[in-house]
Amino acid sequence: DEFGAMFTPWGRYLCPTAPDVAKRSQLMPASFGYLMCVAKAIKTSPNWLAMAGVTRGIVPNLTALHTNELLNNVIAENYQPKYGTEANRVSINAITNIKPYGLTIWGNRTLMPVPPKGTRATNFLNTRNMISDIKKVAYSTAKELMFEQDSDTLWLKFKSGISPLLDQLKSGFGISDYKIIKGTTKYNGQALTRGEMAAVIKIFPLYAVEYFEITVVVADNDVVVQ
C-alpha cells in the first residue's frame, strides 16, 4: 500500500499520432493521466516533486472525464482525508476541473492509510518515488562494490556513490538534510556476520503543501508614535 496509488476517474484522451482517425480519441484510466504529467514535467522538473496541482498536474491531451456525475473540487478534496478515521482512511487522487486551468490531478497520496493524527511520509506519493530513487542508487552502488575488501576505503566509496543524489535532493528541495550511517547490525537487529556491511540512509524529507492556513485581519490604524 505504501508504494501503490489510486487515481480516478477514467477520461477521454486525444491521441494525435494514431494512424486511424477513429482511434485518436481513447478512453484511458486516470493513472494514464498521471504518467502523461510525469512525461511532460520530467523535461523541466525533478521527479521527486509532486505531479499534482496547476504547476505540474494539468493533464495533457485530456478532453473530458468519463463520469456519470460531476466530480467537483469538493469531492476531490474529500478523497484526501487530513486525519484518518475508521470510515475514511484511504486517499484517492482525483482529476478535476480547476478553473481557469483545466483538468488537473488534485492529489499526491499513496494508498497507505492516513493515521488518526494526520499524514506521515509514506502517505505522500512524491516522497515514495524519491525513496525508490534512493534505493535504486544504493543498490547499484552496492553492486559495483561487491567482493571488495571490507575497509574504511570501501565505506568511503559507498558513501561517495550515494552522496551525489542526496546532495541533489537537498539542493532541489526534496529533503532538508540526510545522514549516511555505518550500521553495526542488520535492519532487523541481528548481528552482522563475516562478509557483510550495513548502511543506514536517513533522510529528512520536505513535504508538498496540501493546505494553506490564511487569516485576513481588518483593523484600524493603530500606529503609536513614541
GROMACS .gro file of N, CA, C and O in nm, residues 78-92 113-116:
model
   76
   78ASN      N    1  -1.236   1.576  -0.062
   78ASN     CA    2  -1.277   1.476   0.035
   78ASN      C    3  -1.208   1.342   0.014
   78ASN      O    4  -1.205   1.258   0.105
   79TYR      N    5  -1.156   1.320  -0.107
   79TYR     CA    6  -1.080   1.198  -0.133
   79TYR      C    7  -0.943   1.201  -0.065
   79TYR      O    8  -0.871   1.101  -0.070
   80GLN      N    9  -0.906   1.315  -0.005
   80GLN     CA   10  -0.775   1.332   0.057
   80GLN      C   11  -0.794   1.362   0.206
   80GLN      O   12  -0.785   1.477   0.249
   81PRO      N   13  -0.827   1.264   0.289
   81PRO     CA   14  -0.853   1.292   0.431
   81PRO      C   15  -0.730   1.350   0.500
   81PRO      O   16  -0.619   1.302   0.482
   82LYS      N   17  -0.754   1.455   0.578
   82LYS     CA   18  -0.645   1.516   0.654
   82LYS      C   19  -0.609   1.431   0.775
   82LYS      O   20  -0.493   1.417   0.811
   83TYR      N   21  -0.713   1.375   0.837
   83TYR     CA   22  -0.694   1.286   0.952
   83TYR      C   23  -0.770   1.156   0.925
   83TYR      O   24  -0.885   1.159   0.884
   84GLY      N   25  -0.705   1.044   0.948
   84GLY     CA   26  -0.768   0.916   0.921
   84GLY      C   27  -0.875   0.881   1.023
   84GLY      O   28  -0.855   0.899   1.143
   85THR      N   29  -0.988   0.834   0.974
   85THR     CA   30  -1.094   0.781   1.059
   85THR      C   31  -1.127   0.641   1.012
   85THR      O   32  -1.083   0.598   0.905
   86GLU      N   33  -1.206   0.569   1.089
   86GLU     CA   34  -1.243   0.433   1.050
   86GLU      C   35  -1.318   0.432   0.917
   86GLU      O   36  -1.307   0.339   0.839
   87ALA      N   37  -1.395   0.538   0.893
   87ALA     CA   38  -1.474   0.544   0.770
   87ALA      C   39  -1.398   0.604   0.652
   87ALA      O   40  -1.438   0.587   0.537
   88ASN      N   41  -1.290   0.676   0.679
   88ASN     CA   42  -1.221   0.747   0.572
   88ASN      C   43  -1.072   0.754   0.604
   88ASN      O   44  -1.025   0.847   0.669
   89ARG      N   45  -0.999   0.654   0.556
   89ARG     CA   46  -0.855   0.649   0.584
   89ARG      C   47  -0.771   0.641   0.458
   89ARG      O   48  -0.652   0.673   0.460
   90VAL      N   49  -0.829   0.596   0.347
   90VAL     CA   50  -0.754   0.575   0.224
   90VAL      C   51  -0.774   0.693   0.130
   90VAL      O   52  -0.886   0.741   0.112
   91SER      N   53  -0.667   0.739   0.068
   91SER     CA   54  -0.671   0.855  -0.021
   91SER      C   55  -0.679   0.811  -0.166
   91SER      O   56  -0.620   0.711  -0.207
   92ILE      N   57  -0.753   0.889  -0.245
   92ILE     CA   58  -0.762   0.871  -0.389
   92ILE      C   59  -0.726   1.003  -0.455
   92ILE      O   60  -0.775   1.109  -0.415
  113PRO      N   61  -0.292   0.394   0.455
  113PRO     CA   62  -0.397   0.458   0.535
  113PRO      C   63  -0.344   0.577   0.614
  113PRO      O   64  -0.233   0.574   0.667
  114VAL      N   65  -0.422   0.682   0.619
  114VAL     CA   66  -0.383   0.802   0.692
  114VAL      C   67  -0.404   0.779   0.842
  114VAL      O   68  -0.512   0.740   0.885
  115PRO      N   69  -0.301   0.801   0.924
  115PRO     CA   70  -0.317   0.782   1.069
  115PRO      C   71  -0.415   0.883   1.129
  115PRO      O   72  -0.438   0.990   1.071
  116PRO      N   73  -0.474   0.852   1.244
  116PRO     CA   74  -0.569   0.945   1.307
  116PRO      C   75  -0.510   1.082   1.337
  116PRO      O   76  -0.582   1.182   1.336
   0.00000   0.00000   0.00000
